[in-house]
CSV table of C-alpha atoms in Angstrom, one decimal:
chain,number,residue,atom,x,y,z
A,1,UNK,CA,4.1,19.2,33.6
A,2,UNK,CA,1.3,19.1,36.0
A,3,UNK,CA,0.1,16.2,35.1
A,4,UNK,CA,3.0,14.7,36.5
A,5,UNK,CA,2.7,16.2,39.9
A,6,UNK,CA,-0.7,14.8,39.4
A,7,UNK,CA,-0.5,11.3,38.6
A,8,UNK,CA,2.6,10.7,41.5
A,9,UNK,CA,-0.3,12.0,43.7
A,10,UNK,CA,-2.8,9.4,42.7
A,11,UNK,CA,0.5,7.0,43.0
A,12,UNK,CA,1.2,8.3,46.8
A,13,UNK,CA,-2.7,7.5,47.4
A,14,UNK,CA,-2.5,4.2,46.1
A,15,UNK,CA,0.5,3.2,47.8
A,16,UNK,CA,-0.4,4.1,51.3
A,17,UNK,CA,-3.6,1.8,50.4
A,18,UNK,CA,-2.2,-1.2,49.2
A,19,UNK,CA,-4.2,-2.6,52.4
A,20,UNK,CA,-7.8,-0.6,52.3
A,21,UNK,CA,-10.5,-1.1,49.3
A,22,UNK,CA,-10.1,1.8,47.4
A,23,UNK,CA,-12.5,3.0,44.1
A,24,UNK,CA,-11.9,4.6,41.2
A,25,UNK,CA,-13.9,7.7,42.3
A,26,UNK,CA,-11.7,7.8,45.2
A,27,UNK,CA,-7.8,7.6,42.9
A,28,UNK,CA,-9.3,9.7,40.1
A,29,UNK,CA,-10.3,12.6,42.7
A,30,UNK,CA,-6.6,12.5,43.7
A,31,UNK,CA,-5.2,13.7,40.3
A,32,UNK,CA,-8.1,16.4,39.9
A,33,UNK,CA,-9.2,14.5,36.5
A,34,UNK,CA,-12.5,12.7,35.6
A,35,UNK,CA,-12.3,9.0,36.6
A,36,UNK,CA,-12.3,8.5,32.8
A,37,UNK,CA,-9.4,11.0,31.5
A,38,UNK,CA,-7.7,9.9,34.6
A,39,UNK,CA,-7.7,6.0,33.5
A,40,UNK,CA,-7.0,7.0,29.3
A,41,UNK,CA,-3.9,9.3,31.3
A,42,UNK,CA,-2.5,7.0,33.4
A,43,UNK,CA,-2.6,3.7,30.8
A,44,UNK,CA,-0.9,5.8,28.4
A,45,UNK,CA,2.1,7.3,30.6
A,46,UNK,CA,2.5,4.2,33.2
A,47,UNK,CA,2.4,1.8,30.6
A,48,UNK,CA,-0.7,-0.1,32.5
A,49,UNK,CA,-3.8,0.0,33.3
A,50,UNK,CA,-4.7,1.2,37.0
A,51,UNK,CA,-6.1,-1.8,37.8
A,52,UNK,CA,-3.2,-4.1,37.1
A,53,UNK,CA,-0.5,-1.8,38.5
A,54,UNK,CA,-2.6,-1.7,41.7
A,55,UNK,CA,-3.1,-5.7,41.6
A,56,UNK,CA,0.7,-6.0,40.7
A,57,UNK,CA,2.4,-3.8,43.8
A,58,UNK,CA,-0.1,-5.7,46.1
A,59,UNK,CA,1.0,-9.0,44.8
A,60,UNK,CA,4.7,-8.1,45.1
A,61,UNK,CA,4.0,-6.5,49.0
A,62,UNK,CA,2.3,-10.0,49.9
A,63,UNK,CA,5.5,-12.2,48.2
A,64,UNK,CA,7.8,-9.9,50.5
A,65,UNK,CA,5.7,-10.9,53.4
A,66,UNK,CA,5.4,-14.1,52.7
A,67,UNK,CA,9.1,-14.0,53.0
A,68,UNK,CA,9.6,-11.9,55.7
A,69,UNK,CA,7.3,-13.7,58.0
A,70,UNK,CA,5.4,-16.5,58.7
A,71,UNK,CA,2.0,-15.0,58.9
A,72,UNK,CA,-0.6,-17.5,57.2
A,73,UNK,CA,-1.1,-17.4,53.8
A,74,UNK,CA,-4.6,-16.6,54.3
A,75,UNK,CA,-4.3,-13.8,56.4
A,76,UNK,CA,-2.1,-11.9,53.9
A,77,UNK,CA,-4.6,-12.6,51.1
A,78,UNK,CA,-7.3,-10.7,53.5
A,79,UNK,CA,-4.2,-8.2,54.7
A,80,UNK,CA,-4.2,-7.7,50.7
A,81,UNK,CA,-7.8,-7.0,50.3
A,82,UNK,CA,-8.4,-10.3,48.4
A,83,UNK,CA,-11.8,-12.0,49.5
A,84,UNK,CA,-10.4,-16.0,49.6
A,85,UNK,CA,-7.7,-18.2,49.5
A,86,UNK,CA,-8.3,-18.8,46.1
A,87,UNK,CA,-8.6,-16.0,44.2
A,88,UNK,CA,-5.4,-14.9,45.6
A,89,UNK,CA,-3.8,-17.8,44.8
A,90,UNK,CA,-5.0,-18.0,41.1
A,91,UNK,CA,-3.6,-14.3,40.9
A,92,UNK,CA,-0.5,-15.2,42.6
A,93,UNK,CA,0.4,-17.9,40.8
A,94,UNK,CA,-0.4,-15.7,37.3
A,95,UNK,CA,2.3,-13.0,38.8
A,96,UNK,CA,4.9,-15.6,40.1
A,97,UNK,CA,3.9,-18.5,38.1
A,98,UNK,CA,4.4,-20.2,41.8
A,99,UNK,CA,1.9,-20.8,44.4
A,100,UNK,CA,2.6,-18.7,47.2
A,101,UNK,CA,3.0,-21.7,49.3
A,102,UNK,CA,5.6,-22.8,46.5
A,103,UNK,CA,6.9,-19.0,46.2
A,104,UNK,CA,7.4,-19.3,49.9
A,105,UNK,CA,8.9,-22.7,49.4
A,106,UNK,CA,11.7,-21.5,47.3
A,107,UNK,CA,12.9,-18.5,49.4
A,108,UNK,CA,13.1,-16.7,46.6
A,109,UNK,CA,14.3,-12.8,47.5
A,110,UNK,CA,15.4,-11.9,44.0
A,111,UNK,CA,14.6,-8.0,43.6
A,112,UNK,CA,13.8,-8.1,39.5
A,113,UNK,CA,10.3,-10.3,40.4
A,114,UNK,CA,8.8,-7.3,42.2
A,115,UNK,CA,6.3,-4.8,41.1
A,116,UNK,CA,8.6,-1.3,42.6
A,117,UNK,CA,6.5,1.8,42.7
A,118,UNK,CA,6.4,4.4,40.0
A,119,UNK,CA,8.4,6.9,41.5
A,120,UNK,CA,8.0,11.2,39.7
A,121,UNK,CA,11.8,11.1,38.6
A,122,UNK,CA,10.7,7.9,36.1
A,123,UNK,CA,7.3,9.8,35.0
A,124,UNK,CA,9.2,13.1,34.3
A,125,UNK,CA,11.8,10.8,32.4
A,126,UNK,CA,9.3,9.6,30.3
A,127,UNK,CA,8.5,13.2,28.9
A,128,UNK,CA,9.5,13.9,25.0
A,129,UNK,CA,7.7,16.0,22.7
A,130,UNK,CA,6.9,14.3,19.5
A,131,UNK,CA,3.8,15.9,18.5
A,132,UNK,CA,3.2,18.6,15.5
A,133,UNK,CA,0.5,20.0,13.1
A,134,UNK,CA,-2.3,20.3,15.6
A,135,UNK,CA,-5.6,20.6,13.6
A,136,UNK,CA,-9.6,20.6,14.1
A,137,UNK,CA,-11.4,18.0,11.7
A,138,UNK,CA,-14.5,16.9,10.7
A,139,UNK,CA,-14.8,13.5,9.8
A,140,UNK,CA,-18.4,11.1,7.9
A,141,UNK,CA,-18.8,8.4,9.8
A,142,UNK,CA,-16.2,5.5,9.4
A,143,UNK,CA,-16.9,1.8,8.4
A,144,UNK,CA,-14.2,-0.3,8.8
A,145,UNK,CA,-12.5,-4.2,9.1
A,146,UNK,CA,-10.0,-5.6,11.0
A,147,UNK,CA,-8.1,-7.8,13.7
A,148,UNK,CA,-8.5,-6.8,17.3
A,149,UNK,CA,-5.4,-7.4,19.1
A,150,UNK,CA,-5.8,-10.7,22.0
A,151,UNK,CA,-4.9,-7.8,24.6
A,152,UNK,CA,-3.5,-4.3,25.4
A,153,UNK,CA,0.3,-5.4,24.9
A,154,UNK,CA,2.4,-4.3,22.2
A,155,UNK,CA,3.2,-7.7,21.1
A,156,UNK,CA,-0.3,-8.2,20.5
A,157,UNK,CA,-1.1,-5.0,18.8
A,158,UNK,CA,1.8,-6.0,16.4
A,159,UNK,CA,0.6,-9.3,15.5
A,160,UNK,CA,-3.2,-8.0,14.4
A,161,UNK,CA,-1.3,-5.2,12.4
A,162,UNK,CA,0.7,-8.4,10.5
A,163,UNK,CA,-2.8,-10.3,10.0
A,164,UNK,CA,-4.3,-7.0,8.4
A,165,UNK,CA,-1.4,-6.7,6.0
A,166,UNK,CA,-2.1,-10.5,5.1
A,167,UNK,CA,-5.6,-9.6,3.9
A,168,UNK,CA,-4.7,-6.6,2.1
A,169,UNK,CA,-5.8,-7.0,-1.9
A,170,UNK,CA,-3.2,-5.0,-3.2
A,171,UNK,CA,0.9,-5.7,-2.4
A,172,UNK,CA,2.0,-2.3,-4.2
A,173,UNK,CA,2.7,0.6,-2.4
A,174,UNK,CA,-0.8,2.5,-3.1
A,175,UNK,CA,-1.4,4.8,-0.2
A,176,UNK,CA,-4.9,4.4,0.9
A,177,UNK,CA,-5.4,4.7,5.2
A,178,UNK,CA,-5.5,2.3,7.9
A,179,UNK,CA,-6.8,2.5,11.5
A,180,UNK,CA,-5.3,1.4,14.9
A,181,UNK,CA,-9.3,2.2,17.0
A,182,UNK,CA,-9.0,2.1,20.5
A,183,UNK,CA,-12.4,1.5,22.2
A,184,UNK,CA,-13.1,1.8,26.0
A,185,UNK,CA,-16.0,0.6,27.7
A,186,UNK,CA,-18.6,3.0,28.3
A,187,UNK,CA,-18.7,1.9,32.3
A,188,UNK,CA,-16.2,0.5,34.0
A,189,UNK,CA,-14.6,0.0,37.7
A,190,UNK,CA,-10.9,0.1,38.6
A,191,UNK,CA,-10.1,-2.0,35.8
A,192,UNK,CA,-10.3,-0.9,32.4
A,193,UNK,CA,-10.1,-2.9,29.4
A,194,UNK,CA,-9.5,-1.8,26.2
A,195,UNK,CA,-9.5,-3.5,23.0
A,196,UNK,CA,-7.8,-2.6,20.0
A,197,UNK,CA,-8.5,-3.2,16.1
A,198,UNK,CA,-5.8,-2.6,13.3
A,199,UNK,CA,-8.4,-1.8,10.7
A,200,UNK,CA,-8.8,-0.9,6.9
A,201,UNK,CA,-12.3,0.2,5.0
A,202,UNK,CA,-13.3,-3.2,3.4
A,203,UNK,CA,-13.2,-2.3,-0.3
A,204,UNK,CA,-9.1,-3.1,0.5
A,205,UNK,CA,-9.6,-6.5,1.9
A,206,UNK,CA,-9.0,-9.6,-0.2
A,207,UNK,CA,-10.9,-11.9,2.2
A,208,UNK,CA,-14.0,-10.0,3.9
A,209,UNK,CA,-15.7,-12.8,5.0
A,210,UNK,CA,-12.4,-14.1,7.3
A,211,UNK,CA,-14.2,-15.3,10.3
A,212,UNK,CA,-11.7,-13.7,12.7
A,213,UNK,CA,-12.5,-10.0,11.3
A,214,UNK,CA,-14.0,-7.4,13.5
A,215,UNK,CA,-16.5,-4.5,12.4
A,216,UNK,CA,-16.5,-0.7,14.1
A,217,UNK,CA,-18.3,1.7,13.3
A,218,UNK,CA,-16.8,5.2,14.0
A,219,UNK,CA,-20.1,7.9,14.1
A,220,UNK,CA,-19.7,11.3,12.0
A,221,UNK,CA,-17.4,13.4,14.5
A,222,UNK,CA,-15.1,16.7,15.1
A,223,UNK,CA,-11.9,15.5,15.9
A,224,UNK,CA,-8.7,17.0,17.1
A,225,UNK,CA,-5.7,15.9,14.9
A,226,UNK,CA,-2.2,15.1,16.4
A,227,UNK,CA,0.6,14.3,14.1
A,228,UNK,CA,2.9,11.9,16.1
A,229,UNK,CA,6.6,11.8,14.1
A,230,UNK,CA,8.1,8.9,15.4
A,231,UNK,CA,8.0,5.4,16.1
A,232,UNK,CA,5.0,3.0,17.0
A,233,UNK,CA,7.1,2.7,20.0
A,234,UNK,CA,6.8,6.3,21.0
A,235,UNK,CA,3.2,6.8,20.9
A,236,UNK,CA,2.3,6.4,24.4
A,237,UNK,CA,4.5,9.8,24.8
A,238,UNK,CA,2.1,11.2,22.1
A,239,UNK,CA,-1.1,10.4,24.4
A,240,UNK,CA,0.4,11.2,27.4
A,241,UNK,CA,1.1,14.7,26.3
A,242,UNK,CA,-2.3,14.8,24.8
A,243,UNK,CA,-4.2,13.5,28.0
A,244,UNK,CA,-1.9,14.9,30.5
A,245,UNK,CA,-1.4,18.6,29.0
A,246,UNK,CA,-3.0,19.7,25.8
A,247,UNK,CA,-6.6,18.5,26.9
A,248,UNK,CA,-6.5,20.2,30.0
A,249,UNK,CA,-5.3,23.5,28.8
A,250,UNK,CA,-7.9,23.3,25.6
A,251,UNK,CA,-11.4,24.7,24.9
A,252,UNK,CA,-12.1,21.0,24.4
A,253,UNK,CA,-13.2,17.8,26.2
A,254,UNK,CA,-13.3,14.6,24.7
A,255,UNK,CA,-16.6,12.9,23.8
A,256,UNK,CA,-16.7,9.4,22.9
A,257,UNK,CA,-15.0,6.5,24.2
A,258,UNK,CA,-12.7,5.5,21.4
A,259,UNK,CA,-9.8,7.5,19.6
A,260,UNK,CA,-7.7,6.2,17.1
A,261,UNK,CA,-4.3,6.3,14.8
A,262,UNK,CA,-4.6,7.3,11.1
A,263,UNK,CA,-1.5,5.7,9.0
A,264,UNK,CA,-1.7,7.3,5.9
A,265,UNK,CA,0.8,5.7,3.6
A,266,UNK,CA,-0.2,2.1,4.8
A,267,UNK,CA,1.8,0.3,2.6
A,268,UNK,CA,5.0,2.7,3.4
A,269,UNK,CA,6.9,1.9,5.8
A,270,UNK,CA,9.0,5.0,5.2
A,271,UNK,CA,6.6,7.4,6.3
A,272,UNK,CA,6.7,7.7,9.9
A,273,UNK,CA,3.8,10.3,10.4
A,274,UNK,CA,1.0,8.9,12.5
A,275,UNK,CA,-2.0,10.8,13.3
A,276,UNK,CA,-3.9,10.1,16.5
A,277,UNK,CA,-7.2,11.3,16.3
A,278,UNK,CA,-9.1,12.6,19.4
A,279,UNK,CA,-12.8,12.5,19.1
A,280,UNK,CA,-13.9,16.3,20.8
A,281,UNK,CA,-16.5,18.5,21.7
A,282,UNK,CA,-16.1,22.6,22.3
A,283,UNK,CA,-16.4,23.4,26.3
C-alpha cells in the first residue's frame, strides 16, 4: 500500500505548514503523484477535498488558540495565513457556526468540534478490496440528462439520484443504464471542485425539458472498467484502490477529467454491481 505511505507524507507536509502558504505543486510533489491524480487520490480515500481538510485543521488550530491564549483575533487569522479579519471570520463562523469572538466567548474546549489530523493507522484502516472483473473498453460518445448534485456530499449525491428516478418514463423494472459523471475542472488551485450528475440517455426521461436538468457530453473513449460489488457507500474504497494502486502499477494514465459509475440494472435495486469507468490512455 504505497499509496498510503504516500498520502500520510503529503499529510506530515501539510501539518507542519498549517502556518506557511503552501501550493498544490508543493503537497502534490510530496506524495510523488501529479497534482491532479494526487487531488482525485486524496478526495477519494480522505473523504475531502485537499482544500477543505487543509482549511478545516487550520480553523480548528486557531479555535484552540483562541482558547489557549489571548493573542488578538486578528493576529491568529494572519498566524493562519488568512489575509483579513473578515474572511476569517466568515470561514470561522461556517466551521463553528460562532464568531470567533463568540467561540471565544463561550470557552468552549469540547474535543468532537475539532478537525484532528488524519493519522496512517486510519488510512490503512480504510483499505478493503471490493473490486473484480477488470476490463479495457471502448465506448461512442455518450449523450446524456440529469440532476447534478448541490455539492460533493453523499447526501446530495442521493437526493439528485431520487430526482432522476422521478423523471424516469417507465416504473417497471426494464434494465436500461444510468450514470453517476464525475467532472473535474480542467485547472484548478488547492481547492478542487467537483460536480456530480446522476444521469440517464434522454429517450428514458418523462420530462426532458425540466428546467433543473443538466446535459454532458461524454467524448468517444477507451476506458478501463472496474466492477465495484458493494454498496454506494463503499465506493470511495473502490477509487482509492484505483487511484492509489492499480493506476500506478498500470500501462495506463488517465486522460480526461471526468470518470463515471455505470448502474446497469437501474431500476434494480437488487443488483449491487457498479461499474466505475476510468477514462485511459496506453503509456
Amino acid at each position: 500500500m504505497d499509496y498510503i505511505e504516500n498520502l500520510s507524507k503529503t499529510i506530515n507536509f501539510i501539518e507542519n505548514n498549517l502556518t506557511n502558504k503552501i501550493t498544490i505543486e508543493q503537497i502534490s510533489k510530496q506524495s510523488g503523484y501529479s497534482k491532479f491524480h494526487f487531488q482525485r487520490l486524496f478526495h477519494q480515500v480522505v473523504g475531502e477535498t485537499v482544500g477543505k481538510y487543509i482549511m478545516n485543521r487550520r480553523l480548528t488550530e486557531a479555535a484552540k488558540k483562541l482558547m489557549s491564549d489571548d493573542t488578538s483575533i486578528i493576529d491568529i487569522a494572519f498566524e493562519f495565513v488568512y489575509d483579513s479579519h473578515e474572511v476569517f471570520t466568515r470561514a470561522f463562523k461556517r466551521r463553528f457556526n460562532m464568531s470567533p469572538y463568540q467561540f471565544r466567548k463561550s470557552g468552549m474546549t469540547t474535543e468532537f468540534v475539532y478537525k484532528k489530523p488524519i493519522n496512517i493507522q486510519y488510512l490503512k484502516n480504510k483499505n478493503l478490496n471490493l473490486l473484480e472483473d477488470i476490463e479495457e473498453v471502448t465506448f461512442e460518445n455518450l449523450l446524456l440528462k440529469g440532476y447534478q448534485a448541490a455539492n460533493g456530499s453523499r447526501e446530495a449525491i442521493l437526493t439528485s439520484w431520487s430526482k432522476l428516478r422521478g423523471n424516469i418514463t417507465t416504473k417497471d423494472e426494464r434494465n436500461f443504464n444510468a450514470f453517476g459523471v464525475i467532472q473535474y475542472p480542467d485547472s484548478f488551485g488547492i481547492e478542487i471542485d467537483f460536480t456530480y450528475l446522476a444521469a440517464v440517455e434522454s429517450v428514458y426521461l418523462d420530462n426532458k425539458n425540466d428546467q433543473d436538468l443538466k446535459d454532458v457530453s461524454l467524448p468517444n473513449s477507451k476506458y478501463i472498467v472496474f466492477s465495484h460489488k458493494g454498496s454506494t457507500k463503499d465506493l470511495p474504497l473502490s477509487y482509492e484502490y484505483i487511484y492509489g494502486v492499480w493506476l500506478s502499477k498500470s500501462k495506463y494514465v488517465v486522460s480526461s477529467s471526468y470518470d463515471f459509475e455505470r448502474y446497469r440494472s437501474f431500476g434494480d435495486s437488487r443488483d449491487p454491481v457498479i461499474q466505475i469507468c476510468i477514462p485511459v490512455q496506453r503509456v
